[in-house]
């Protein structure tokens, strides 16, 4: 919670605005919240490093790595698992850290990611270290541009501007609906819709996001369908409009779910 109080020393003087957020039960101060966030950030980074190291070992192991198509498939799956795990960690943190300080911490973390990106572009040594740690998880264009993690964190922070239940569903759609769509789309394939996205992957994304809203988060059927449609359309058209889906999915889902009553006049 974040109670806000306004006080004035006299009738003519300016009001003093005091903003306080209360730590959840069991946490004594804001330092506890920062410690929990820092520990979670370390765990996420370690997860990424371990996933990247595993991918490298798989690629260089004897008898493995001769099938480039299989290598790419395995790497995509590892990326999707890491993607889902990161989102689930963020959702878990939201039950401990209130939205306002959580959003600030995420923005600070994103600023650090941006600074690291700029440093590796200017320093070959920094780029070498970065590639050794995370290179196996990067898509080709991410070797010289901001990684998807930057937009994932930014999209999660933006979703926290909305009610926490809406934000959680938005992040769940990003962390689970998006990777499931990609896995199904690449393994099953089938007819293509737009931007080389498959009908099978898009349909599964819609179904997964609906289940997350209706069965997991407790939204009603209409709200769950709105959220699922927003997430799926964002995933479908993100590459076409040039916005990373890690940013577009949570923002579109949050906006659509929060404001749809205004649009339909209820």
Tab-separated table of C-alpha atoms in Angstrom:
chain	number	residue	atom	x	y	z
A	1	UNK	CA	0.000	0.000	0.000
A	2	UNK	CA	1.101	3.612	-0.496
A	3	UNK	CA	-0.843	6.002	1.740
A	4	UNK	CA	-0.607	9.660	0.728
A	5	UNK	CA	-1.166	12.514	3.172
A	6	UNK	CA	-1.192	16.277	2.651
A	7	UNK	CA	-0.451	18.702	5.441
A	8	UNK	CA	-0.215	22.484	5.578
A	9	UNK	CA	1.417	24.522	8.375
A	10	UNK	CA	-0.859	27.470	7.753
A	11	UNK	CA	-3.671	28.497	5.494
A	12	UNK	CA	-1.405	30.446	3.145
A	13	UNK	CA	1.547	28.090	3.039
A	14	UNK	CA	2.018	25.363	0.483
A	15	UNK	CA	0.838	21.902	1.339
A	16	UNK	CA	3.484	19.373	2.217
A	17	UNK	CA	2.935	16.083	0.474
A	18	UNK	CA	4.214	13.020	2.220
A	19	UNK	CA	4.279	9.749	0.309
A	20	UNK	CA	4.906	6.565	2.240
A	21	UNK	CA	4.623	2.944	1.259
A	22	UNK	CA	4.235	0.295	3.884
A	23	UNK	CA	6.336	-2.829	3.708
A	24	UNK	CA	4.305	-6.033	3.648
A	25	UNK	CA	3.855	-7.892	6.901
A	26	UNK	CA	7.103	-9.512	7.986
A	27	UNK	CA	9.340	-6.938	6.283
A	28	UNK	CA	10.637	-4.254	8.592
A	29	UNK	CA	11.744	-1.562	6.153
A	30	UNK	CA	12.308	-0.467	2.577
A	31	UNK	CA	15.781	-1.992	2.794
A	32	UNK	CA	14.145	-5.417	3.070
A	33	UNK	CA	12.277	-4.742	-0.162
A	34	UNK	CA	15.446	-3.610	-1.914
A	35	UNK	CA	17.245	-6.701	-0.636
A	36	UNK	CA	14.517	-8.996	-1.949
A	37	UNK	CA	14.544	-7.264	-5.329
A	38	UNK	CA	18.347	-7.405	-5.533
A	39	UNK	CA	18.338	-11.107	-4.672
A	40	UNK	CA	15.669	-11.748	-7.302
A	41	UNK	CA	17.688	-9.812	-9.896
A	42	UNK	CA	20.776	-11.872	-9.080
A	43	UNK	CA	18.780	-15.089	-9.422
A	44	UNK	CA	17.408	-13.997	-12.817
A	45	UNK	CA	20.880	-13.090	-14.089
A	46	UNK	CA	22.285	-16.398	-12.822
A	47	UNK	CA	19.438	-18.224	-14.567
A	48	UNK	CA	20.340	-16.501	-17.827
A	49	UNK	CA	24.043	-17.271	-17.424
A	50	UNK	CA	23.394	-20.926	-16.581
A	51	UNK	CA	21.018	-21.286	-19.523
A	52	UNK	CA	23.591	-19.736	-21.848
A	53	UNK	CA	26.383	-21.973	-20.497
A	54	UNK	CA	24.182	-25.048	-20.925
A	55	UNK	CA	23.497	-24.048	-24.533
A	56	UNK	CA	27.224	-23.695	-25.195
A	57	UNK	CA	27.988	-27.102	-23.644
A	58	UNK	CA	25.245	-28.719	-25.694
A	59	UNK	CA	26.614	-27.143	-28.826
A	60	UNK	CA	30.192	-28.289	-28.216
A	61	UNK	CA	29.553	-31.739	-26.687
A	62	UNK	CA	30.870	-34.737	-28.683
A	63	UNK	CA	28.259	-36.085	-31.033
A	64	UNK	CA	26.064	-33.016	-30.554
A	65	UNK	CA	25.978	-29.906	-32.645
A	66	UNK	CA	26.154	-31.522	-36.070
A	67	UNK	CA	22.465	-30.916	-36.691
A	68	UNK	CA	22.134	-27.151	-36.986
A	69	UNK	CA	18.348	-27.299	-37.251
A	70	UNK	CA	18.118	-29.311	-34.028
A	71	UNK	CA	20.597	-26.939	-32.363
A	72	UNK	CA	18.415	-23.954	-33.224
A	73	UNK	CA	15.302	-25.734	-31.973
A	74	UNK	CA	16.957	-26.606	-28.656
A	75	UNK	CA	18.248	-23.057	-28.238
A	76	UNK	CA	14.823	-21.575	-28.903
A	77	UNK	CA	13.316	-23.890	-26.288
A	78	UNK	CA	15.967	-22.890	-23.735
A	79	UNK	CA	15.239	-19.221	-24.426
A	80	UNK	CA	11.517	-19.821	-23.938
A	81	UNK	CA	12.038	-21.602	-20.630
A	82	UNK	CA	14.267	-18.805	-19.371
A	83	UNK	CA	11.707	-16.251	-20.621
A	84	UNK	CA	8.871	-17.968	-18.744
A	85	UNK	CA	10.898	-18.385	-15.555
A	86	UNK	CA	11.811	-14.683	-15.531
A	87	UNK	CA	8.179	-13.654	-15.807
A	88	UNK	CA	7.108	-16.014	-13.044
A	89	UNK	CA	9.790	-14.542	-10.778
A	90	UNK	CA	8.448	-11.046	-11.459
A	91	UNK	CA	4.895	-12.155	-10.640
A	92	UNK	CA	6.109	-13.781	-7.411
A	93	UNK	CA	7.945	-10.582	-6.433
A	94	UNK	CA	4.730	-8.591	-6.941
A	95	UNK	CA	3.232	-10.452	-3.971
A	96	UNK	CA	6.039	-9.120	-1.759
A	97	UNK	CA	7.027	-5.692	-3.052
A	98	UNK	CA	4.305	-3.030	-3.558
A	99	UNK	CA	3.792	-1.801	-7.151
A	100	UNK	CA	5.272	1.688	-6.805
A	101	UNK	CA	8.679	0.730	-5.373
A	102	UNK	CA	8.739	-2.365	-7.591
A	103	UNK	CA	8.278	-0.203	-10.686
A	104	UNK	CA	11.048	2.147	-9.546
A	105	UNK	CA	13.406	-0.778	-8.933
A	106	UNK	CA	12.620	-2.217	-12.362
A	107	UNK	CA	13.326	1.121	-14.016
A	108	UNK	CA	16.644	1.355	-12.170
A	109	UNK	CA	17.485	-2.163	-13.333
A	110	UNK	CA	16.547	-1.214	-16.898
A	111	UNK	CA	18.771	1.870	-16.708
A	112	UNK	CA	21.618	-0.437	-15.673
A	113	UNK	CA	20.855	-2.724	-18.652
A	114	UNK	CA	20.957	0.284	-20.967
A	115	UNK	CA	24.251	1.477	-19.476
A	116	UNK	CA	25.702	-2.015	-19.919
A	117	UNK	CA	24.530	-2.030	-23.529
A	118	UNK	CA	26.215	1.290	-24.225
A	119	UNK	CA	29.399	0.128	-22.505
A	120	UNK	CA	29.657	-3.043	-24.562
A	121	UNK	CA	29.209	-1.073	-27.779
A	122	UNK	CA	32.110	1.179	-26.826
A	123	UNK	CA	34.437	-1.436	-25.345
A	124	UNK	CA	35.544	-4.627	-27.054
A	125	UNK	CA	36.521	-6.079	-23.677
A	126	UNK	CA	33.040	-5.440	-22.266
A	127	UNK	CA	31.460	-6.903	-25.390
A	128	UNK	CA	33.633	-10.024	-25.138
A	129	UNK	CA	32.619	-10.594	-21.513
A	130	UNK	CA	28.956	-9.951	-22.329
A	131	UNK	CA	29.005	-12.387	-25.240
A	132	UNK	CA	30.732	-15.070	-23.178
A	133	UNK	CA	28.047	-14.787	-20.492
A	134	UNK	CA	24.904	-14.251	-22.557
A	135	UNK	CA	25.841	-14.657	-26.210
A	136	UNK	CA	24.298	-18.106	-26.567
A	137	UNK	CA	20.864	-16.693	-25.682
A	138	UNK	CA	20.990	-13.667	-27.977
A	139	UNK	CA	19.258	-13.442	-31.298
A	140	UNK	CA	21.527	-12.224	-34.122
A	141	UNK	CA	20.225	-8.627	-34.009
A	142	UNK	CA	20.657	-8.490	-30.213
A	143	UNK	CA	24.419	-8.790	-30.538
A	144	UNK	CA	24.550	-5.096	-31.416
A	145	UNK	CA	21.179	-3.840	-30.162
A	146	UNK	CA	19.274	-3.810	-26.898
A	147	UNK	CA	18.338	-7.350	-25.806
A	148	UNK	CA	14.792	-8.538	-25.290
A	149	UNK	CA	15.413	-8.499	-21.530
A	150	UNK	CA	15.521	-4.696	-21.621
A	151	UNK	CA	12.033	-4.518	-23.119
A	152	UNK	CA	10.773	-7.306	-20.846
A	153	UNK	CA	11.740	-5.302	-17.759
A	154	UNK	CA	10.394	-2.045	-19.237
A	155	UNK	CA	7.084	-3.661	-20.172
A	156	UNK	CA	6.739	-5.173	-16.709
A	157	UNK	CA	7.437	-1.811	-15.075
A	158	UNK	CA	4.861	-0.101	-17.324
A	159	UNK	CA	2.201	-2.677	-16.445
A	160	UNK	CA	2.609	-1.758	-12.761
A	161	UNK	CA	0.959	1.579	-13.518
A	162	UNK	CA	-2.294	-0.394	-13.616
A	163	UNK	CA	-4.072	-2.327	-10.846
A	164	UNK	CA	-1.829	-5.109	-9.624
A	165	UNK	CA	-4.175	-7.887	-10.712
A	166	UNK	CA	-4.175	-6.474	-14.250
A	167	UNK	CA	-0.377	-6.156	-14.172
A	168	UNK	CA	0.083	-9.753	-13.039
A	169	UNK	CA	-2.095	-11.121	-15.812
A	170	UNK	CA	-0.277	-8.962	-18.377
A	171	UNK	CA	3.099	-10.320	-17.272
A	172	UNK	CA	1.759	-13.888	-17.226
A	173	UNK	CA	0.513	-13.479	-20.805
A	174	UNK	CA	3.964	-12.258	-21.780
A	175	UNK	CA	5.912	-14.907	-19.891
A	176	UNK	CA	3.721	-17.917	-20.755
A	177	UNK	CA	1.435	-17.087	-23.681
A	178	UNK	CA	4.205	-15.705	-25.889
A	179	UNK	CA	6.717	-18.578	-25.515
A	180	UNK	CA	4.038	-21.277	-25.814
A	181	UNK	CA	2.876	-19.654	-29.054
A	182	UNK	CA	6.442	-19.687	-30.374
A	183	UNK	CA	7.050	-23.325	-29.428
A	184	UNK	CA	3.780	-24.513	-30.968
A	185	UNK	CA	4.263	-22.366	-34.039
A	186	UNK	CA	7.729	-23.784	-34.739
A	187	UNK	CA	6.907	-27.420	-33.938
A	188	UNK	CA	3.422	-27.765	-35.418
A	189	UNK	CA	3.490	-24.965	-37.965
A	190	UNK	CA	0.537	-24.862	-40.324
A	191	UNK	CA	-1.096	-22.015	-42.221
A	192	UNK	CA	0.502	-18.604	-41.851
A	193	UNK	CA	-1.419	-15.494	-40.839
A	194	UNK	CA	0.696	-12.305	-40.881
A	195	UNK	CA	4.387	-11.597	-40.368
A	196	UNK	CA	5.129	-15.321	-40.737
A	197	UNK	CA	3.111	-16.102	-37.596
A	198	UNK	CA	1.308	-19.438	-37.696
A	199	UNK	CA	-2.368	-20.036	-37.068
A	200	UNK	CA	-1.517	-22.813	-34.602
A	201	UNK	CA	0.806	-20.660	-32.516
A	202	UNK	CA	-1.593	-17.711	-32.502
A	203	UNK	CA	-4.538	-19.904	-31.498
A	204	UNK	CA	-2.601	-21.478	-28.636
A	205	UNK	CA	-1.472	-18.042	-27.437
A	206	UNK	CA	-5.115	-16.929	-27.320
A	207	UNK	CA	-6.163	-20.071	-25.439
A	208	UNK	CA	-3.305	-19.925	-22.923
A	209	UNK	CA	-3.896	-16.246	-22.141
A	210	UNK	CA	-7.620	-16.856	-21.695
A	211	UNK	CA	-6.949	-19.708	-19.272
A	212	UNK	CA	-4.479	-17.544	-17.354
A	213	UNK	CA	-7.098	-14.831	-16.965
A	214	UNK	CA	-10.124	-16.995	-16.244
A	215	UNK	CA	-8.626	-20.004	-14.498
A	216	UNK	CA	-5.554	-18.559	-12.761
A	217	UNK	CA	-6.217	-14.890	-12.033
A	218	UNK	CA	-9.979	-15.126	-11.518
A	219	UNK	CA	-11.177	-12.613	-14.111
A	220	UNK	CA	-14.581	-13.230	-15.658
A	221	UNK	CA	-14.934	-14.690	-19.156
A	222	UNK	CA	-15.313	-11.324	-20.887
A	223	UNK	CA	-12.310	-9.786	-19.138
A	224	UNK	CA	-10.220	-12.888	-19.831
A	225	UNK	CA	-11.163	-12.832	-23.511
A	226	UNK	CA	-10.301	-9.129	-23.794
A	227	UNK	CA	-6.905	-9.726	-22.185
A	228	UNK	CA	-6.236	-12.765	-24.371
A	229	UNK	CA	-7.178	-10.904	-27.557
A	230	UNK	CA	-4.971	-7.931	-26.656
A	231	UNK	CA	-1.973	-10.133	-25.834
A	232	UNK	CA	-2.426	-12.270	-28.949
A	233	UNK	CA	-2.837	-9.315	-31.313
A	234	UNK	CA	0.235	-7.660	-29.785
A	235	UNK	CA	2.245	-10.855	-30.285
A	236	UNK	CA	0.926	-11.195	-33.825
A	237	UNK	CA	1.669	-7.666	-35.055
A	238	UNK	CA	4.662	-6.618	-32.913
A	239	UNK	CA	7.320	-7.322	-35.523
A	240	UNK	CA	5.220	-5.686	-38.227
A	241	UNK	CA	4.989	-2.379	-36.376
A	242	UNK	CA	8.587	-2.546	-35.161
A	243	UNK	CA	7.954	-2.753	-31.410
A	244	UNK	CA	9.473	-5.542	-29.342
A	245	UNK	CA	6.738	-7.919	-28.193
A	246	UNK	CA	8.259	-7.998	-24.695
A	247	UNK	CA	7.214	-4.359	-24.405
A	248	UNK	CA	4.049	-4.395	-26.504
A	249	UNK	CA	2.313	-7.427	-24.958
A	250	UNK	CA	2.162	-6.289	-21.308
A	251	UNK	CA	1.294	-2.692	-22.182
A	252	UNK	CA	-1.409	-3.622	-24.694
A	253	UNK	CA	-2.899	-6.215	-22.366
A	254	UNK	CA	-2.944	-3.827	-19.401
A	255	UNK	CA	-4.457	-0.970	-21.394
A	256	UNK	CA	-7.074	-3.168	-23.049
A	257	UNK	CA	-8.136	-4.931	-19.867
A	258	UNK	CA	-8.251	-1.759	-17.773
A	259	UNK	CA	-10.006	0.522	-20.237
A	260	UNK	CA	-12.312	-1.809	-22.177
A	261	UNK	CA	-15.326	-0.879	-19.941
A	262	UNK	CA	-14.903	2.740	-21.081
A	263	UNK	CA	-14.781	1.694	-24.731
A	264	UNK	CA	-17.928	-0.434	-24.562
A	265	UNK	CA	-19.662	2.070	-22.299
A	266	UNK	CA	-20.132	-0.010	-19.153
